[in-house]
Amino acid sequence: MTTGMERLAAAVKGARSDRIPVFCNLFDQGARELGISSIEEYYSKGENVAEAQLAMQKKYGYDNLWNLFFVGKEAELFGCRKIIFANDGSPNVGEFVIKGYDDIHKLEAPVELESHPQFAECIKCMEILVRENKGEQPIIAYVTASMTLPVILMGMDNWLELLLAGPAEVRDELIAKCCEYVRAHIAYQIKAGADCIVYANPFASTSILPMSMVEELSFPWMEKDIAGFDRGSMVFYCGGAAFNNVIEKVIERLGLLNFYLSPMADIAEGRRIVDGRGLVCGAFDDMKLLHWGREEIRREVKRIIDAGMPGNRFAFGVQGMPLGIPEDNIHYMLEAAFEFGRQDG
Amino acid sequence: MQDISELQKSYFHALCELDEKKTSSLIEGALAGGVKPDELLIKVVIPSIDQMNEELIMGQEINLAQHYLSAKISESIAMKLLDQVQTAGECPGCVVIGTAVGDFHGLGKKIVIACLRAHMFKVIDAGTHVSPEAFVDLAIENNAQVIGISSMMAHTATGPNGALGVRKILRERELEGKIKIMVGGAPFRFDHGLYEHVNADGWGENGLEAVATAKRLIKEVEG
Ligand code: B12
């Protein structure tokens, strides 16, 4: 049996395997998998998350494991104590630790992650994943970039205002603190055994900021975030926002070669720009899985794979799958991706 | 006196540059020169924000930052001008807007509010994490024709406490002819048919389309 790790290794090299890697990002679904009715309870234990990640990978047969609880977890590391849990979807930051500029001066970057109480369950989860997985599936970690972290610390509106119209020194002080944490986070994930790091930065997309700011502000901070780390295992992602027009600059300035495209992106264009230098992952717009039927799902999977596969170095993926997606639809999508993504025929 | 279409051009340019000082000084200059506030609203402020809308839809390099700041600038200028307008009755209607229960993403809503206000709507900001009951109560209290619900996540958009919950109450209280539901936020932008699945009457891709949808729904209520 070919493992996810083997498929990924082949794809990265531009070699063929039995099929292309297929990534499926299930998070909150883990509670259902373990029969735990409360999502809050589910996320309270690293064991739960690890067990569910392993079980869901086995059940569906896709090629990855996640060491990610939910994005708001990173706000907890910075002191947020109010996460709003729902039982039908993702947890949401319910309180911002930064309420004024003063809080920015007082903010301390959580850099001692291994002794941080709010990180203990993530560590536990990672240890179990590494131990049980035995190198078969790529373990993926999610790292929010320093330009984006302020959103969950102060809210998107306040961050945009500080970014666009506030005092530059306060803005830079905040990003610098976030950057310190990001570097500690990446270092931990690599050391703990992550095979792949998804580096997520919606603020590198020109659908959020003008190109001039992306180039003059986002890029220098991204350079600092990842300086000195191995780029081979990193994947560039903009949280679902489109970014084909910055791919060339990412390769040039950051040396990142692997890209997880937006579901809104033109996949063939993304492939042309990357031009075989790294891996491209085309993403299915998983919001459609909420109510599409089998035929529509198969057609869309085929479209993505047709656009991405020529020349290989391509993987199939999704976004953060909403919990409301019926299990059947997950199966339909994966079954189509396994079928259309075959390389040994 | 300055030609009003020339003024609109310079104002639009300043708005694209997000130059708040310049937009204000252009408007103040025109007021001082004797141009009426309602004329400025109708011929300068609103067409300029609409022009940005068109460029946004055509996919030209207009990004969230510009959309947000330009909407805010337009809102604050429109509010100032509205204060000076003598004749009432220009207001297209009233919209109650907030984010669904469990959703703390307030930026989309802020942009929509700014755009509606720049178009002279009366807007009641219900805040974030708003229950279906609170939406309906506020709408009744303020004689609003439209309830706007913003959500960033799939479960708050499609769950029972979002538009579906508001619909249920409107039906129970036989208010469906008087109050319409419009929705927006990331899930609806990814899936343009989603609004029908949550029993909404309309949706908007961005703040300025929200204005068009609100106008249409208000016509339906009145017509
Ligand atoms: C930036 C971003 C983030 C940032 C900041 C989010 C924020 N705003 O606070 C970060 C990285 C923190 C983030 C985190 C998460 N995100 Co996010 N994120 C995005 C991204 C790239 C853009 C969202 C955004 O802020 N847009 C800007 C705002 C202003 O746009 P908007 O809200 O849509 O509003 C506009 C229109 O929709 C409309 N509108 C809005 N409201 C209304 C109302 C009415 C009545 C009308 C008519 C119109 C209207 O007008 C507005 C102006 O144009 C999207 C993907 C995408 N391309 O959209 C994912 C996305 C929204 N995120 C998503 C998710 C799941 C999350 C998380 C829950 C992930 C997790 N498991 O933890 C977390 C939540 C974190 C938290 N707060 O606790 C999903 C949501 C769908 C889903 N699967 O449920 C998306 C779609 C990505 C995806 N497909 O997976 N995210």
XYZ file of C-alpha atoms and ligand atoms in Angstrom:
659
model
C 0.000 0.000 0.000
C 1.360 3.382 -0.975
C 1.352 5.836 1.925
C 0.441 9.519 1.874
C 4.051 10.328 2.635
C 5.202 8.422 -0.464
C 2.606 10.142 -2.631
C 3.648 13.547 -1.353
C 7.350 12.825 -1.790
C 6.717 11.728 -5.372
C 4.605 14.782 -6.141
C 7.190 17.175 -4.724
C 9.861 15.629 -6.970
C 7.597 15.655 -9.981
C 7.599 11.850 -10.036
C 4.533 9.617 -10.343
C 2.938 7.462 -7.707
C -0.291 5.452 -7.712
C -2.179 8.755 -7.585
C -1.704 12.412 -6.690
C -1.800 13.346 -2.988
C -5.319 14.163 -1.802
C -5.620 16.419 1.233
C -8.808 16.656 3.224
C -9.009 19.116 6.096
C -11.370 17.811 8.729
C -11.248 19.539 12.122
C -14.521 19.916 14.027
C -15.686 16.625 12.456
C -13.398 14.889 14.963
C -15.949 15.298 17.745
C -18.587 13.457 15.730
C -16.053 10.788 14.851
C -15.418 10.068 18.522
C -19.060 10.385 19.493
C -18.367 13.424 21.675
C -21.391 15.682 21.556
C -19.678 18.876 22.678
C -17.047 20.462 20.461
C -15.690 22.343 23.449
C -15.105 19.094 25.275
C -13.576 17.563 22.165
C -10.984 20.327 21.872
C -10.172 20.266 25.570
C -7.921 17.219 25.144
C -5.015 16.666 22.801
C -5.740 12.933 22.930
C -9.147 13.513 21.378
C -7.816 15.552 18.504
C -5.008 13.088 17.780
C -7.275 10.061 18.003
C -9.883 11.612 15.725
C -7.301 12.786 13.181
C -5.907 9.262 12.970
C -9.346 7.653 12.803
C -10.683 9.992 10.115
C -7.611 9.501 7.940
C -8.075 5.714 8.162
C -11.770 5.889 7.486
C -11.588 8.142 4.431
C -8.142 7.248 3.108
C -6.861 10.742 2.271
C -3.241 11.733 2.649
C -2.741 13.954 5.670
C -3.079 14.421 9.409
C -3.573 17.818 11.031
C -1.917 19.139 14.097
C -4.381 22.040 14.290
C -7.258 22.508 16.685
C -8.758 25.799 15.493
C -7.213 29.111 14.495
C -8.538 30.931 17.579
C -6.264 28.710 19.682
C -3.406 31.049 18.796
C -5.298 33.925 20.422
C -5.443 31.831 23.588
C -1.658 31.716 23.620
C -1.691 35.508 23.703
C -4.074 35.572 26.661
C -7.577 35.345 25.169
C -9.829 33.488 27.585
C -13.101 33.646 25.718
C -13.600 31.273 22.848
C -17.176 30.858 21.696
C -17.845 27.229 20.989
C -20.751 26.115 18.852
C -21.898 22.587 18.392
C -22.414 22.929 14.678
C -19.198 24.620 13.601
C -15.782 26.105 14.331
C -14.912 27.883 17.560
C -14.668 31.635 17.245
C -12.603 34.171 19.169
C -15.151 35.952 21.373
C -12.943 38.559 23.010
C -10.024 40.588 21.794
C -6.998 40.834 24.057
C -5.996 44.129 22.465
C -8.561 46.809 23.219
C -6.290 49.834 22.846
C -2.735 50.735 21.914
C -1.714 50.356 25.530
C -2.474 46.660 25.355
C -0.057 46.415 22.447
C 2.737 47.856 24.575
C 1.869 45.419 27.346
C 1.495 42.404 25.079
C 4.006 39.657 25.572
C 4.797 37.285 22.747
C 4.294 33.675 23.877
C 7.637 32.210 22.929
C 8.071 29.555 25.598
C 5.579 27.292 23.921
C 6.680 24.041 25.490
C 5.836 25.265 28.953
C 2.791 27.323 27.965
C -0.340 25.960 29.678
C -2.539 26.881 26.707
C -0.276 24.913 24.398
C 0.020 21.746 26.459
C -2.822 19.899 24.694
C -1.400 20.763 21.268
C 1.894 19.241 22.355
C 0.141 16.138 23.585
C -1.735 15.832 20.288
C 1.474 16.150 18.303
C 3.269 13.522 20.373
C 0.499 11.015 19.789
C 0.294 11.793 16.076
C 4.024 11.316 15.613
C 4.042 8.111 17.644
C 1.013 6.462 16.044
C 1.511 7.596 12.494
C 4.982 6.096 12.116
C 5.853 8.329 9.199
C 3.007 7.104 6.978
C 0.971 10.275 6.489
C 2.329 13.802 6.308
C 1.590 15.622 9.567
C 0.604 19.165 8.729
C 0.901 22.130 11.057
C -0.799 25.479 10.549
C 1.099 28.659 11.274
C -0.634 32.028 11.105
C 1.697 34.740 9.789
C 2.677 37.760 11.872
C 0.762 40.161 9.600
C -2.452 38.199 10.132
C -2.257 37.293 13.827
C -3.387 40.767 14.959
C -6.812 40.006 13.471
C -7.580 37.487 16.186
C -5.982 39.698 18.832
C -7.845 42.921 18.039
C -10.449 42.213 15.331
C -10.229 42.665 11.580
C -11.634 46.195 11.662
C -9.257 47.524 14.304
C -6.301 45.827 12.682
C -7.111 47.279 9.266
C -7.430 50.694 10.801
C -4.110 50.453 12.612
C -2.519 49.038 9.485
C -3.844 51.657 7.116
C -4.165 54.762 9.196
C -2.580 54.226 12.595
C 0.890 55.102 13.903
C 3.519 53.029 12.100
C 5.564 52.434 15.244
C 2.624 50.883 17.089
C 1.782 48.770 14.065
C 5.376 47.560 13.811
C 5.620 46.895 17.530
C 2.600 44.612 17.275
C 3.766 42.765 14.167
C 7.240 42.364 15.686
C 5.773 40.702 18.775
C 3.656 38.442 16.588
C 6.731 37.627 14.513
C 8.639 36.539 17.602
C 5.843 34.124 18.400
C 5.553 32.893 14.780
C 9.241 32.001 14.777
C 8.901 30.108 18.045
C 5.836 28.371 16.648
C 7.536 27.258 13.435
C 10.580 26.076 15.391
C 8.375 24.025 17.712
C 6.388 22.419 14.889
C 9.509 21.389 12.994
C 11.180 20.030 16.096
C 8.045 18.179 17.177
C 7.824 16.358 13.875
C 5.592 18.290 11.459
C 6.292 17.138 7.921
C 4.695 20.125 6.366
C 3.949 23.672 7.520
C 1.116 25.630 6.021
C 2.144 29.262 6.376
C -1.084 31.233 6.240
C -1.246 34.915 5.444
C -4.413 36.460 3.977
C -2.621 39.806 4.268
C -0.335 38.742 1.431
C -3.324 38.707 -0.924
C -4.146 41.753 -3.007
C -7.814 41.090 -2.410
C -7.130 42.321 1.130
C -4.314 44.873 0.760
C -3.073 46.926 -2.182
C -0.038 45.443 -3.960
C 2.172 48.265 -2.724
C 1.486 47.328 0.904
C 1.849 43.628 0.209
C 5.266 44.322 -1.270
C 6.479 46.902 1.185
C 5.014 45.597 4.427
C 3.798 41.997 4.146
C 6.854 40.710 2.340
C 9.499 42.041 4.739
C 7.562 40.554 7.660
C 7.140 37.232 5.888
C 10.894 37.219 5.266
C 11.431 37.689 8.998
C 8.843 35.054 9.958
C 10.526 32.281 8.023
C 14.186 33.378 7.947
C 16.497 30.457 8.598
C 13.867 27.720 8.433
C 13.812 24.944 5.856
C 11.567 26.126 3.007
C 11.186 22.686 1.475
C 8.488 21.658 3.921
C 6.600 24.949 3.828
C 3.466 25.706 1.876
C 2.241 29.204 1.124
C -1.475 29.851 1.686
C -3.603 33.002 1.949
C -6.460 31.629 4.062
C -8.607 31.039 1.000
C -7.986 34.417 -0.606
C -6.594 34.423 -4.156
C -2.885 35.104 -4.662
C -1.756 34.006 -8.146
C -0.414 37.505 -8.773
C 2.113 37.264 -5.922
C 3.401 33.717 -6.591
C 6.410 34.901 -8.577
C 7.395 37.343 -5.837
C 6.971 34.669 -3.155
C 9.358 32.410 -5.026
C 11.858 35.216 -5.603
C 11.771 36.921 -2.236
C 10.837 34.146 0.167
C 12.159 31.093 -1.587
C 8.879 29.286 -0.919
C 8.000 26.924 -3.742
C 4.840 25.113 -2.660
C 1.441 26.740 -3.010
C -2.024 25.934 -1.692
C -4.197 27.895 -4.101
C -7.473 29.636 -3.334
C -10.610 27.833 -4.506
C -11.301 31.012 -6.452
C -7.955 30.878 -8.257
C -7.350 29.909 -11.853
C -5.504 26.636 -11.254
C -3.947 26.321 -14.699
C -2.587 29.848 -14.366
C -1.159 29.077 -10.921
C 0.576 26.015 -12.334
C 1.983 28.013 -15.232
C 3.468 30.588 -12.869
C 4.987 28.026 -10.502
C 6.255 26.281 -13.620
C 7.400 23.049 -12.053
C 9.538 24.722 -9.394
C 7.375 23.367 -6.576
C 4.116 21.690 -5.703
C 0.738 23.253 -6.425
C -2.381 22.237 -4.585
C -5.718 23.047 -6.196
C -8.551 23.537 -3.728
C -12.155 22.428 -4.043
C -14.561 25.086 -2.792
C -15.918 22.992 0.064
C -18.798 25.328 0.830
C -20.446 23.703 -2.215
C -20.336 20.316 -0.495
C -22.990 21.539 1.911
C -25.717 20.901 -0.627
C -24.317 19.619 -3.904
C -25.102 16.134 -5.155
C -22.731 13.377 -6.307
C -22.681 14.294 -10.004
C -21.929 17.970 -9.423
C -19.200 17.045 -6.974
C -17.545 14.646 -9.409
C -17.672 17.177 -12.218
C -15.960 19.810 -10.077
C -13.265 17.403 -8.868
C -12.572 16.468 -12.468
C -12.342 20.103 -13.507
C -9.768 20.815 -10.801
C -7.660 17.770 -11.544
C -7.819 18.315 -15.312
C -6.580 21.858 -14.822
C -3.831 20.873 -12.410
C -2.478 17.486 -13.334
C -0.621 17.918 -16.592
C 3.056 17.647 -15.691
C 2.288 16.314 -12.209
C 3.644 18.206 -9.152
C 0.000 18.657 -8.262
C -2.130 17.788 -5.257
C -5.862 17.985 -4.664
C -7.187 19.714 -1.560
C -10.045 21.509 0.150
C -10.357 24.439 2.531
C -11.412 24.021 6.164
C -14.351 21.670 5.643
C -17.535 23.006 7.295
C -19.031 20.599 9.801
C -22.411 20.718 8.074
C -21.137 18.753 5.057
C -22.890 15.369 4.890
C -20.516 12.407 5.214
C -21.694 11.003 1.903
C -20.488 14.127 0.149
C -17.040 13.768 1.698
C -16.914 10.239 0.323
C -18.131 11.329 -3.128
C -15.490 14.013 -3.358
C -12.657 11.769 -2.209
C -13.726 8.851 -4.360
C -13.667 11.157 -7.399
C -10.285 12.635 -6.421
C -8.775 9.165 -5.989
C -10.199 8.110 -9.331
C -9.375 11.144 -11.488
C -6.033 11.603 -9.752
C -4.695 8.158 -10.717
C -1.222 8.143 -12.164
C -0.479 4.460 -12.582
C -2.946 3.756 -15.364
C -18.939 77.993 -9.510
C -17.135 74.720 -10.048
C -18.642 72.293 -12.538
C -20.243 69.498 -10.511
C -19.058 66.692 -12.788
C -15.493 68.002 -12.544
C -15.901 68.021 -8.790
C -17.140 64.435 -8.856
C -14.063 63.414 -10.825
C -11.652 64.974 -8.363
C -13.629 63.608 -5.448
C -13.602 60.101 -6.913
C -9.889 60.346 -7.463
C -9.317 61.414 -3.845
C -11.573 58.588 -2.669
C -9.562 56.017 -4.625
C -6.432 57.412 -3.036
C -8.182 57.097 0.345
C -7.310 60.733 0.930
C -9.787 61.680 3.623
C -8.542 65.270 3.977
C -8.846 65.919 0.269
C -12.377 64.479 0.048
C -13.496 66.630 2.988
C -11.890 69.759 1.687
C -13.466 69.271 -1.748
C -16.884 68.929 -0.158
C -16.366 71.846 2.220
C -15.107 73.993 -0.611
C -18.194 73.199 -2.657
C -20.523 73.933 0.279
C -18.776 77.251 0.853
C -19.167 77.966 -2.860
C -22.925 77.551 -2.527
C -23.504 74.008 -3.777
C -26.414 72.440 -1.886
C -25.677 69.503 0.417
C -28.274 67.245 -1.204
C -26.839 67.967 -4.617
C -23.386 67.015 -3.340
C -24.752 63.787 -1.956
C -26.614 62.804 -5.097
C -24.154 64.005 -7.696
C -20.801 63.539 -5.978
C -20.698 61.275 -2.936
C -23.061 58.509 -4.049
C -21.914 58.270 -7.688
C -18.320 58.044 -6.498
C -18.933 55.150 -4.188
C -21.000 53.511 -6.937
C -18.143 53.984 -9.356
C -15.890 52.129 -6.936
C -18.507 49.405 -6.814
C -18.415 48.970 -10.566
C -14.658 48.673 -10.544
C -14.869 46.208 -7.685
C -17.273 44.050 -9.649
C -15.146 44.268 -12.753
C -12.340 42.812 -10.699
C -10.052 45.772 -11.037
C -7.439 46.181 -8.374
C -9.810 47.316 -5.638
C -9.077 45.495 -2.433
C -10.634 45.138 0.968
C -8.549 47.970 2.401
C -9.848 50.407 -0.202
C -13.389 49.125 0.058
C -13.369 49.566 3.824
C -11.752 52.967 4.030
C -13.623 54.440 1.080
C -16.916 53.260 2.568
C -15.999 54.832 5.886
C -15.004 58.117 4.293
C -18.203 58.165 2.256
C -20.284 57.342 5.298
C -18.860 60.143 7.387
C -19.232 62.709 4.600
C -22.752 61.539 3.825
C -23.742 61.781 7.493
C -22.393 65.338 7.678
C -24.222 66.327 4.526
C -27.430 64.652 5.676
C -27.354 66.768 8.815
C -27.477 69.823 6.620
C -30.201 68.627 4.289
C -33.485 70.345 5.159
C -35.926 68.211 3.244
C -36.585 64.792 4.680
C -38.075 61.995 2.610
C -34.936 61.133 0.654
C -34.288 58.128 2.883
C -34.868 54.920 0.909
C -35.807 52.944 4.022
C -34.566 51.332 7.174
C -32.295 48.303 7.596
C -31.492 46.488 10.839
C -28.154 44.742 10.506
C -25.972 42.539 12.688
C -23.962 39.329 12.713
C -25.571 35.969 13.423
C -25.324 34.242 16.801
C -21.832 32.834 17.386
C -20.217 35.078 14.795
C -17.926 37.853 15.974
C -16.720 38.998 12.564
C -17.849 42.585 12.432
C -15.931 44.045 9.524
C -18.229 42.995 6.682
C -21.170 44.429 8.572
C -19.307 47.698 9.192
C -18.627 48.118 5.502
C -22.228 47.380 4.599
C -23.485 49.892 7.176
C -21.175 52.582 5.859
C -22.353 51.995 2.293
C -26.031 52.000 3.242
C -25.604 55.214 5.203
C -23.706 56.815 2.357
C -26.821 56.027 0.312
C -29.007 57.755 2.910
C -30.555 54.639 4.414
C -31.506 54.640 8.060
C -29.438 51.849 9.586
C -29.801 50.251 12.995
C -26.603 48.476 14.008
C -27.680 45.485 16.067
C -24.062 44.553 16.831
C -22.482 41.115 16.761
C -23.852 37.785 18.052
C -27.507 38.769 17.505
C -30.350 36.317 18.126
C -33.190 35.898 15.609
C -35.654 37.306 18.172
C -33.531 40.410 18.684
C -33.309 40.976 14.915
C -37.074 40.824 14.526
C -37.817 42.911 17.632
C -35.446 45.640 16.484
C -36.967 45.614 13.013
C -40.476 46.032 14.397
C -39.410 48.731 16.830
C -37.788 50.750 14.054
C -40.265 50.008 11.279
C -37.444 48.494 9.275
C -38.280 46.850 5.959
C -35.091 44.797 5.845
C -33.107 42.651 8.246
C -29.480 42.209 7.165
C -27.553 39.258 8.552
C -23.802 38.942 8.176
C -21.886 35.708 8.818
C -18.348 34.629 8.105
C -18.619 30.953 8.871
C -20.672 28.222 7.261
C -22.429 27.165 10.448
C -23.490 30.660 11.481
C -24.669 31.336 7.921
C -26.693 28.155 7.505
C -27.537 27.250 11.092
C -30.925 27.558 12.805
C -29.973 30.806 14.561
C -29.144 32.741 11.408
C -31.469 33.631 8.549
C -33.420 30.390 9.027
C -34.305 31.438 12.555
C -35.348 34.924 11.495
C -37.489 33.453 8.707
C -39.229 31.157 11.160
C -40.214 34.049 13.422
C -41.337 36.239 10.529
C -43.532 33.394 9.327
C -44.989 32.722 12.762
C -45.775 36.361 13.304
C -47.057 36.819 9.738
C -44.527 39.527 9.012
C -43.073 38.125 5.805
C -44.780 40.714 3.620
C -43.457 43.560 5.748
C -39.906 42.526 6.560
C -37.425 41.030 4.106
C -34.201 39.203 4.861
C -30.892 39.875 3.167
C -27.704 38.005 3.943
C -24.010 38.316 3.202
C -20.523 37.243 4.237
C -17.870 34.793 3.068
C -20.023 31.638 2.706
C -22.425 33.462 0.400
C -19.582 34.779 -1.714
C -18.269 31.279 -2.240
C -21.653 29.841 -3.080
C -24.004 32.234 -4.834
C -26.999 29.963 -4.434
C -26.591 29.586 -0.694
C -28.894 32.479 0.182
C -31.871 30.518 -1.121
C -30.987 27.557 1.073
C -31.273 29.731 4.152
C -34.592 31.213 3.025
C -33.258 34.717 2.561
C -34.829 37.119 0.084
C -31.532 38.363 -1.275
C -27.821 38.657 -0.701
C -24.941 40.991 -1.547
C -21.423 40.255 -2.731
C -20.089 43.453 -1.170
C -21.229 46.571 0.643
C -22.364 48.295 -2.454
C -24.345 45.380 -3.790
C -25.966 45.292 -0.379
C -27.347 48.732 -1.225
C -28.891 47.462 -4.459
C -30.391 44.432 -2.727
C -31.804 46.557 0.089
C -33.398 48.909 -2.433
C -34.954 46.017 -4.312
C -36.324 44.406 -1.157
C -37.765 47.686 0.082
C -39.564 48.074 -3.256
C -41.007 44.578 -2.787
C -42.311 45.531 0.644
C -43.831 48.755 -0.617
C -45.086 47.406 -3.927
C -8.997 36.822 6.400
C -9.630 35.508 6.793
C -9.407 35.042 8.074
C -8.586 35.831 9.065
C -9.408 36.946 9.677
C -10.885 36.705 9.713
C -11.706 37.870 10.250
N -12.359 38.634 9.421
O -11.763 38.073 11.405
C -8.165 34.716 10.046
C -6.863 34.146 9.567
C -8.029 35.134 11.476
C -9.273 33.693 9.819
C -9.605 32.751 10.757
C -10.645 31.848 10.599
N -11.327 31.605 9.482
Co -11.087 32.659 7.910
N -10.949 33.616 6.211
C -10.410 34.748 5.889
C -10.675 35.082 4.410
C -9.393 34.893 3.599
C -11.229 36.486 4.200
C -12.363 36.869 5.156
C -12.498 38.351 5.368
O -12.183 38.873 6.424
N -12.966 39.089 4.354
C -13.175 40.496 4.451
C -14.570 40.833 4.947
C -14.797 42.299 5.080
O -15.420 40.342 3.972
P -16.864 39.785 4.325
O -16.993 39.534 5.760
O -17.119 38.666 3.383
O -17.797 41.010 3.960
C -18.065 41.479 2.658
C -19.182 40.737 1.923
O -19.300 39.390 2.280
C -20.421 41.548 2.171
N -21.206 41.307 3.379
C -20.775 40.963 4.611
N -21.785 40.928 5.478
C -22.893 41.228 4.809
C -24.215 41.311 5.220
C -25.199 41.619 4.293
C -26.601 41.713 4.761
C -24.860 41.824 2.918
C -25.910 42.087 1.938
C -23.515 41.753 2.523
C -22.549 41.463 3.452
O -19.924 42.863 2.224
C -18.630 42.879 2.828
C -17.809 43.944 2.209
O -17.460 43.676 0.871
C -11.780 34.019 4.052
C -11.702 33.432 2.669
C -12.204 34.383 1.633
N -11.542 34.484 0.534
O -13.223 35.030 1.850
C -11.601 32.932 5.136
C -12.837 32.236 5.674
C -13.920 33.252 5.864
N -12.423 31.672 7.035
C -13.005 30.590 7.300
C -12.844 29.921 8.552
C -13.519 28.579 8.706
C -12.080 30.468 9.585
C -11.888 29.859 10.990
C -13.198 29.518 11.679
C -10.961 28.623 10.861
C -10.883 27.774 12.107
N -11.259 26.513 11.971
O -10.475 28.229 13.144
C -11.100 30.972 11.730
C -11.937 31.779 12.736
C -11.014 32.625 13.572
C -11.714 33.365 14.641
N -12.035 34.611 14.440
O -11.950 32.786 15.690
C -13.860 30.070 6.189
C -15.370 30.245 6.500
C -16.235 29.206 5.885
C -16.344 27.974 6.729
N -15.603 26.937 6.352
O -17.048 27.964 7.707
C -13.335 30.925 4.969
C -14.367 31.221 3.883
C -12.136 30.161 4.392
C -12.506 28.767 4.016
N -13.163 28.538 2.898
O -12.199 27.851 4.749
N -9.836 33.845 8.660
